[in-house]
Short mmCIF file of C-alpha atoms in Angstrom, two decimals:
data_model
loop_
_atom_site.label_atom_id
_atom_site.label_comp_id
_atom_site.label_asym_id
_atom_site.label_seq_id
_atom_site.Cartn_x
_atom_site.Cartn_y
_atom_site.Cartn_z
CA MET A 1 103.95 53.80 143.94
CA LYS A 2 103.87 57.41 144.48
CA THR A 3 106.67 58.25 146.95
CA PRO A 4 106.06 60.53 149.64
CA TYR A 5 109.73 61.53 149.81
CA ARG A 6 111.60 64.13 147.21
CA PHE A 7 115.36 64.39 146.90
CA SER A 8 116.80 67.89 146.41
CA LYS A 9 117.65 68.66 142.65
CA ASP A 10 119.85 71.72 143.36
CA SER A 11 122.18 70.69 146.00
CA ASP A 12 125.40 69.19 145.19
CA ALA A 13 124.08 69.02 141.51
CA GLU A 14 127.91 70.02 140.23
CA PHE A 15 129.19 67.10 142.49
CA GLU A 16 127.02 64.78 141.25
CA SER A 17 127.39 65.64 137.41
CA ILE A 18 131.14 65.47 137.72
CA LEU A 19 130.94 62.36 139.64
CA LYS A 20 128.92 60.42 137.08
CA PHE A 21 131.07 61.91 134.15
CA ARG A 22 134.29 60.73 135.77
CA VAL A 23 133.06 57.20 136.34
CA ASN A 24 131.55 57.12 133.08
CA GLU A 25 134.85 57.96 131.55
CA TYR A 26 136.74 55.28 133.06
CA PHE A 27 134.99 52.59 131.27
CA ARG A 28 135.03 54.53 127.88
CA VAL A 29 138.74 55.37 127.98
CA ASN A 30 139.53 51.78 129.17
CA ASN A 31 137.25 50.23 126.88
CA VAL A 32 135.61 48.22 129.60
CA SER A 33 132.00 46.72 129.75
CA LYS A 34 130.19 48.01 133.30
CA HIS A 35 128.68 44.38 133.20
CA GLY A 36 130.37 41.15 134.29
CA ASN A 37 133.34 39.39 132.75
CA ALA A 38 134.97 35.83 132.69
CA GLN A 39 135.96 36.38 136.27
CA LEU A 40 132.35 36.75 137.33
CA VAL A 41 131.15 33.49 135.16
CA LEU A 42 133.98 31.47 136.84
CA LYS A 43 132.80 32.82 140.10
CA THR A 44 129.33 31.64 139.34
CA ALA A 45 130.52 28.15 138.50
CA ILE A 46 132.27 27.90 141.58
CA MET A 47 129.37 29.06 143.90
CA LEU A 48 126.65 26.90 142.00
CA SER A 49 129.13 23.74 142.54
CA VAL A 50 129.46 24.57 146.18
CA PHE A 51 125.86 24.58 146.61
CA LEU A 52 124.68 21.86 144.39
CA THR A 53 127.43 19.41 144.94
CA PRO A 54 126.68 19.01 148.44
CA LEU A 55 123.14 18.71 147.65
CA VAL A 56 123.68 15.74 145.22
CA LEU A 57 125.73 13.99 147.69
CA LEU A 58 123.02 14.63 150.33
CA LEU A 59 120.30 13.07 148.35
CA SER A 60 122.35 10.29 147.24
CA GLY A 61 122.35 8.84 150.51
CA VAL A 62 126.15 8.49 150.90
CA ALA A 63 126.47 10.79 154.13
CA SER A 64 125.47 8.53 156.92
CA ASN A 65 128.25 9.70 159.05
CA PRO A 66 126.99 12.88 161.09
CA TRP A 67 130.20 14.80 160.42
CA PHE A 68 129.84 14.32 156.77
CA PHE A 69 126.01 14.93 156.89
CA PHE A 70 126.40 18.08 158.64
CA GLY A 71 129.31 19.09 156.82
CA LEU A 72 127.29 19.07 153.51
CA TRP A 73 124.61 21.30 155.04
CA VAL A 74 127.39 23.74 156.12
CA LEU A 75 128.86 23.85 152.51
CA MET A 76 125.34 24.43 151.08
CA GLY A 77 125.08 27.49 153.53
CA VAL A 78 128.15 28.68 152.17
CA GLY A 79 127.02 28.23 148.70
CA LYS A 80 123.66 29.80 149.24
CA SER A 81 125.38 32.76 150.62
CA GLY A 82 127.81 33.12 147.64
CA LEU A 83 125.08 32.83 144.99
CA GLY A 84 123.25 35.47 147.02
CA LEU A 85 125.81 38.02 147.09
CA ASN A 86 127.66 37.21 143.92
CA VAL A 87 125.13 35.95 141.40
CA MET A 88 121.50 36.94 141.76
CA HIS A 89 122.28 40.41 143.45
CA ASP A 90 123.98 41.65 140.33
CA ALA A 91 121.73 40.09 138.01
CA ILE A 92 118.39 41.51 139.50
CA HIS A 93 120.21 44.87 139.56
CA GLY A 94 120.72 44.24 135.66
CA ALA A 95 124.49 44.33 136.34
CA TYR A 96 125.61 40.64 135.64
CA SER A 97 125.20 41.02 132.04
CA LYS A 98 124.27 43.49 129.28
CA ASN A 99 121.83 40.77 127.95
CA ALA A 100 118.43 41.39 129.78
CA LYS A 101 117.76 37.39 129.23
CA VAL A 102 120.93 36.40 130.97
CA ASN A 103 120.20 38.67 134.05
CA LYS A 104 116.69 37.32 134.27
CA ALA A 105 118.22 33.77 134.23
CA MET A 106 120.76 34.51 136.75
CA GLY A 107 118.26 36.21 138.89
CA MET A 108 116.16 32.93 139.16
CA VAL A 109 119.06 31.60 140.98
CA LEU A 110 117.36 33.41 144.13
CA ASN A 111 114.22 31.40 143.46
CA LEU A 112 116.53 28.03 143.55
CA ILE A 113 117.55 28.78 146.94
CA GLY A 114 114.48 29.65 148.60
CA GLY A 115 113.88 33.56 147.93
CA HIS A 116 112.01 34.85 145.15
CA THR A 117 113.19 37.43 142.30
CA GLU A 118 110.11 39.74 142.24
CA ILE A 119 109.93 40.12 145.85
CA TRP A 120 113.73 40.97 146.32
CA ARG A 121 113.54 43.47 143.63
CA LEU A 122 110.68 45.43 145.36
CA GLN A 123 112.12 45.07 148.89
CA HIS A 124 115.84 45.75 147.59
CA ASN A 125 116.12 47.55 144.40
CA VAL A 126 113.10 49.74 144.99
CA LEU A 127 112.63 50.37 148.67
CA HIS A 128 116.19 49.91 150.12
CA HIS A 129 117.94 51.70 147.24
CA THR A 130 115.64 54.46 146.83
CA PHE A 131 115.08 55.17 150.59
CA THR A 132 118.05 54.02 152.02
CA ASN A 133 118.14 54.81 156.00
CA ILE A 134 114.73 56.49 155.72
CA ASP A 135 112.37 55.16 158.56
CA GLY A 136 109.03 54.36 156.97
CA GLY A 137 110.66 53.60 153.35
CA ASP A 138 113.78 51.50 153.61
CA GLU A 139 112.22 48.05 155.03
CA ASP A 140 115.95 46.80 155.52
CA ILE A 141 115.98 49.00 158.79
CA PHE A 142 112.67 47.71 159.96
CA ILE A 143 112.74 43.85 159.97
CA THR A 144 111.06 43.44 163.16
CA PRO A 145 109.72 45.75 166.15
CA ILE A 146 112.33 44.01 168.45
CA LEU A 147 115.14 45.25 166.41
CA ARG A 148 115.77 49.14 166.32
CA PHE A 149 118.10 50.12 163.51
CA SER A 150 117.13 53.71 163.34
CA PRO A 151 117.11 56.46 166.10
CA ASN A 152 113.75 57.69 164.60
CA GLN A 153 112.24 54.38 165.54
CA LYS A 154 110.31 53.91 168.80
CA LEU A 155 112.64 52.70 171.73
CA MET A 156 111.14 49.72 173.72
CA GLY A 157 112.79 47.92 176.78
CA ILE A 158 114.01 44.93 174.92
CA HIS A 159 115.90 47.08 172.80
CA ARG A 160 118.52 47.48 175.35
CA PHE A 161 119.52 43.61 174.81
CA GLN A 162 119.55 43.82 170.94
CA HIS A 163 123.27 44.05 170.62
CA ILE A 164 123.02 40.51 172.12
CA TYR A 165 120.24 38.79 170.28
CA ALA A 166 120.38 40.65 167.01
CA TRP A 167 123.13 38.00 165.77
CA VAL A 168 120.71 35.24 166.39
CA LEU A 169 117.95 36.87 164.54
CA TYR A 170 120.06 37.54 161.68
CA GLY A 171 120.71 33.97 161.25
CA MET A 172 116.92 33.27 160.88
CA MET A 173 116.82 36.04 158.24
CA THR A 174 116.73 33.51 155.14
CA MET A 175 114.46 30.86 157.05
CA SER A 176 111.89 33.79 157.70
CA LYS A 177 111.50 34.90 154.18
CA LEU A 178 110.09 31.22 153.29
CA VAL A 179 106.97 32.90 154.81
CA ASN A 180 107.60 36.68 154.85
CA ASP A 181 108.08 36.86 151.00
CA VAL A 182 104.14 35.89 151.03
CA LEU A 183 103.42 38.30 153.41
CA ARG A 184 105.33 40.93 151.47
CA ALA A 185 103.53 40.15 148.30
CA PHE A 186 100.31 41.12 150.20
CA ARG A 187 101.95 44.42 151.67
CA TYR A 188 103.59 45.54 148.40
CA ARG A 189 100.02 45.17 146.70
CA LYS A 190 98.45 47.46 149.38
CA MET A 191 101.35 49.97 148.72
CA GLY A 192 100.67 50.02 145.03
CA LEU A 193 103.98 48.38 144.13
CA ILE A 194 102.01 45.71 142.53
CA LYS A 195 99.68 47.24 140.12
CA SER A 196 96.95 44.86 139.00
CA ARG A 197 94.84 42.03 140.44
CA GLN A 198 96.22 39.87 137.71
CA GLU A 199 99.78 40.79 138.25
CA PHE A 200 99.22 40.15 142.16
CA SER A 201 97.61 36.45 141.54
CA LYS A 202 100.34 35.80 139.04
CA LEU A 203 102.92 36.53 141.80
CA ILE A 204 101.06 34.60 144.36
CA THR A 205 100.98 31.53 142.34
CA ASP A 206 104.54 31.85 141.27
CA LEU A 207 105.45 32.23 145.01
CA ALA A 208 103.60 29.21 145.98
CA ILE A 209 105.24 27.04 143.01
CA TRP A 210 108.71 27.99 143.92
CA LYS A 211 108.46 27.80 147.73
CA ALA A 212 106.75 24.41 147.58
CA GLY A 213 109.58 23.16 145.10
CA TYR A 214 112.27 24.32 147.29
CA LEU A 215 110.80 22.84 150.56
CA THR A 216 110.19 19.52 148.53
CA VAL A 217 113.81 19.30 147.35
CA MET A 218 115.62 20.54 150.46
CA LEU A 219 113.37 19.10 153.22
CA ILE A 220 110.77 16.53 152.12
CA LEU A 221 112.91 14.66 149.87
CA PRO A 222 115.76 14.07 152.19
CA ILE A 223 113.47 13.19 155.24
CA VAL A 224 111.62 10.51 152.79
CA LEU A 225 114.43 9.29 150.92
CA LEU A 226 117.61 9.13 153.29
CA SER A 227 117.93 6.44 156.31
CA THR A 228 119.28 9.01 158.67
CA PRO A 229 116.98 10.63 161.55
CA TRP A 230 114.26 13.20 160.17
CA TRP A 231 115.42 15.48 162.85
CA TRP A 232 119.24 15.51 161.57
CA VAL A 233 117.39 16.82 158.16
CA LEU A 234 115.63 19.38 160.23
CA LEU A 235 118.65 20.37 162.20
CA GLY A 236 120.96 20.42 158.77
CA PHE A 237 118.40 22.53 156.97
CA GLY A 238 118.19 25.11 160.04
CA LEU A 239 122.17 25.04 159.88
CA MET A 240 122.39 25.89 156.21
CA HIS A 241 119.91 28.88 156.55
CA PHE A 242 121.41 30.27 159.55
CA ILE A 243 124.79 30.21 157.82
CA THR A 244 123.28 32.12 154.79
CA GLY A 245 121.04 34.44 156.99
CA PHE A 246 124.03 35.55 159.41
CA ALA A 247 126.32 36.14 156.15
CA LEU A 248 123.90 38.34 154.40
CA SER A 249 122.85 40.18 157.45
CA VAL A 250 126.04 41.08 158.69
CA VAL A 251 127.41 42.25 155.22
CA PHE A 252 124.33 44.56 154.67
CA GLN A 253 123.43 45.72 158.10
CA SER A 254 127.25 46.57 158.52
CA ALA A 255 127.10 48.93 155.68
CA HIS A 256 124.11 51.07 156.79
CA VAL A 257 123.45 50.54 160.63
CA MET A 258 126.70 52.22 161.68
CA PRO A 259 127.71 55.18 163.96
CA GLU A 260 128.96 57.17 160.86
CA CYS A 261 125.92 56.61 159.05
CA GLU A 262 122.80 59.11 158.87
CA PHE A 263 119.30 58.40 159.38
CA PRO A 264 117.83 61.76 157.98
CA LEU A 265 113.92 62.63 157.89
CA PRO A 266 112.02 64.57 155.35
CA ASP A 267 110.17 67.80 156.21
CA ALA A 268 106.54 67.89 156.56
CA GLU A 269 106.02 67.94 152.82
CA GLY A 270 108.48 64.99 152.14
CA GLN A 271 111.38 67.18 151.04
CA MET A 272 114.77 65.67 151.87
CA ASP A 273 117.74 68.17 152.13
CA ASN A 274 120.31 66.31 150.11
CA ASN A 275 120.21 65.23 146.69
CA PHE A 276 119.82 61.38 145.74
CA VAL A 277 123.69 60.97 145.26
CA VAL A 278 124.70 62.58 148.50
CA HIS A 279 122.25 60.96 150.51
CA GLN A 280 123.42 57.53 149.65
CA LEU A 281 127.15 58.53 150.59
CA ALA A 282 125.74 59.68 154.02
CA THR A 283 123.73 56.74 154.65
CA THR A 284 126.07 53.86 153.70
CA THR A 285 129.83 52.95 154.56
CA ASN A 286 132.39 50.75 152.94
CA PHE A 287 134.64 48.21 154.96
CA ALA A 288 137.76 46.19 154.61
CA THR A 289 138.27 47.80 150.82
CA GLY A 290 141.74 46.48 150.72
CA ASN A 291 140.91 43.01 151.52
CA ARG A 292 140.65 41.31 147.78
CA ILE A 293 139.85 37.90 149.38
CA LEU A 294 136.69 39.01 151.21
CA SER A 295 135.76 41.12 148.29
CA TRP A 296 135.49 38.45 146.13
CA LEU A 297 133.63 36.04 148.61
CA ILE A 298 130.95 38.63 149.27
CA GLY A 299 130.42 39.69 145.83
CA GLY A 300 132.23 43.22 146.28
CA LEU A 301 129.50 44.56 148.83
CA ASN A 302 132.37 45.71 151.16
CA PHE A 303 132.23 48.54 148.47
CA GLN A 304 128.68 49.38 149.48
CA VAL A 305 129.24 53.14 148.63
CA GLU A 306 129.91 52.31 145.15
CA HIS A 307 127.25 49.91 144.51
CA HIS A 308 124.50 52.46 145.96
CA LEU A 309 125.87 55.07 143.79
CA PHE A 310 125.90 52.74 140.66
CA PRO A 311 123.96 49.59 141.20
CA THR A 312 123.74 48.79 137.74
CA ILE A 313 127.68 48.55 137.62
CA CYS A 314 128.89 44.87 138.26
CA HIS A 315 130.58 44.56 141.46
CA VAL A 316 133.90 43.34 139.75
CA HIS A 317 134.59 46.93 138.96
CA TYR A 318 133.82 48.65 142.23
CA HIS A 319 137.44 48.53 143.63
CA LYS A 320 138.51 50.56 140.53
CA ILE A 321 135.66 53.24 140.59
CA SER A 322 135.85 53.57 144.56
CA LYS A 323 139.18 55.63 143.94
CA ILE A 324 137.22 57.81 141.79
CA VAL A 325 134.44 58.10 144.21
CA ALA A 326 136.51 58.65 147.01
CA ALA A 327 138.71 61.31 145.37
CA THR A 328 135.73 63.42 143.90
CA ALA A 329 134.08 63.19 147.18
CA ARG A 330 137.19 64.59 149.02
CA GLU A 331 137.44 67.45 146.10
CA PHE A 332 133.93 68.52 147.02
CA ASP A 333 134.07 67.98 150.71
CA ILE A 334 131.55 65.41 150.78
CA GLN A 335 131.16 62.71 153.36
CA TYR A 336 132.63 59.18 152.33
CA ASN A 337 132.38 56.45 154.80
CA SER A 338 134.78 53.72 155.08
CA GLN A 339 135.82 50.92 157.79
CA ARG A 340 139.37 49.93 157.67
CA THR A 341 138.65 46.12 158.50
CA PHE A 342 135.57 43.80 158.32
CA LEU A 343 136.00 42.80 161.98
CA LEU A 344 135.89 46.54 163.06
CA ALA A 345 132.92 47.19 160.97
CA ILE A 346 131.04 44.22 162.88
CA LEU A 347 132.48 45.80 166.05
CA ASN A 348 131.15 49.21 165.38
CA HIS A 349 127.76 47.69 163.92
CA GLY A 350 127.26 45.91 167.57
CA ARG A 351 128.26 49.13 169.16
CA MET A 352 125.40 50.93 167.16
CA LEU A 353 123.09 48.27 168.04
CA ALA A 354 123.75 49.01 171.73
CA SER A 355 123.44 52.71 171.39
CA LEU A 356 120.11 52.52 169.72
CA GLY A 357 118.96 50.19 172.26
CA LYS A 358 119.49 52.88 174.96
CA VAL A 359 118.83 56.21 173.28
CA GLU A 360 115.65 57.96 172.69
CA PRO A 361 115.85 59.73 169.11
CA GLN A 362 117.03 63.15 168.90
CA LEU A 363 116.72 63.84 165.42
CA GLU A 364 113.89 66.32 164.26
CA PRO A 365 112.49 66.38 160.62
CA ALA A 366 114.54 68.82 158.42
CA GLY A 367 112.85 72.12 157.59
#
């Protein structure tokens, strides 16, 4: 895809150079791989168990008690969230392992839980990471017209209530991907992200096979095989997806749609004021960086700043390199955003939604 946006190559070039040098030196001096380690392998096994064990129990028919039945779906929702945040996310960024085949295999976990690796790569790695918070480039800030995530987007009357209904829509995010992934494939073909007709046909076929397989195992087989009412299965399936969608949405949106984050626009020629590294710092925020338990659960994505600066570095290293990033940013008087707690980040995200629902955009294109 030919991008309409160009980041500055001159501004803050020294900061970018020194920051990258210092982070690389950390790994060289400590003789540490930038990829995953035994801790990540153990976490992968745990997250797979949390998702697959309830699924096996469910399909075995032992869960006739409603509390046990729906509890299994809740656990699968937690497992899906854990696999998404901790395993496939690093793998599709190439950060899980130095072995490309291992990254590909671990990335396929996304297909097993209802998503699709190639669609995610294009939406997340290419569009979101390249054009963070740029309206028209970053698809993560345009999910649906009834959610206004940028002051540069059109204000509608319904947006005044978005701080109330957004949380429900967040829970529907992974459910909607069952259809939206296919729609995105057509859109990405039109955008030029999918180059050839053969590549597009292969992708559509692959999408159809994986989506059909997922729905067969997670929805059709439980309805056909189990003695429990069919509507229990539908409710459990929806509950599982709501938990996963809500968890993923809150983690990602609380890192970018925040009062301290910027929503820059290019000038008429598509030129951005900042260089790419400073742009990522200005449009992203960390939260709860001292909470090791939360960090373990959500794949280190409370260190979103470090993730956006160094996406091919595994999340198990973010806590260490965050000290380097923060210190270097202070040295060069560069913006470094961080919320003290996760709860505070969620509350401020809600306040940002309320503000965006009431205020017309005031920002003008740079230049």
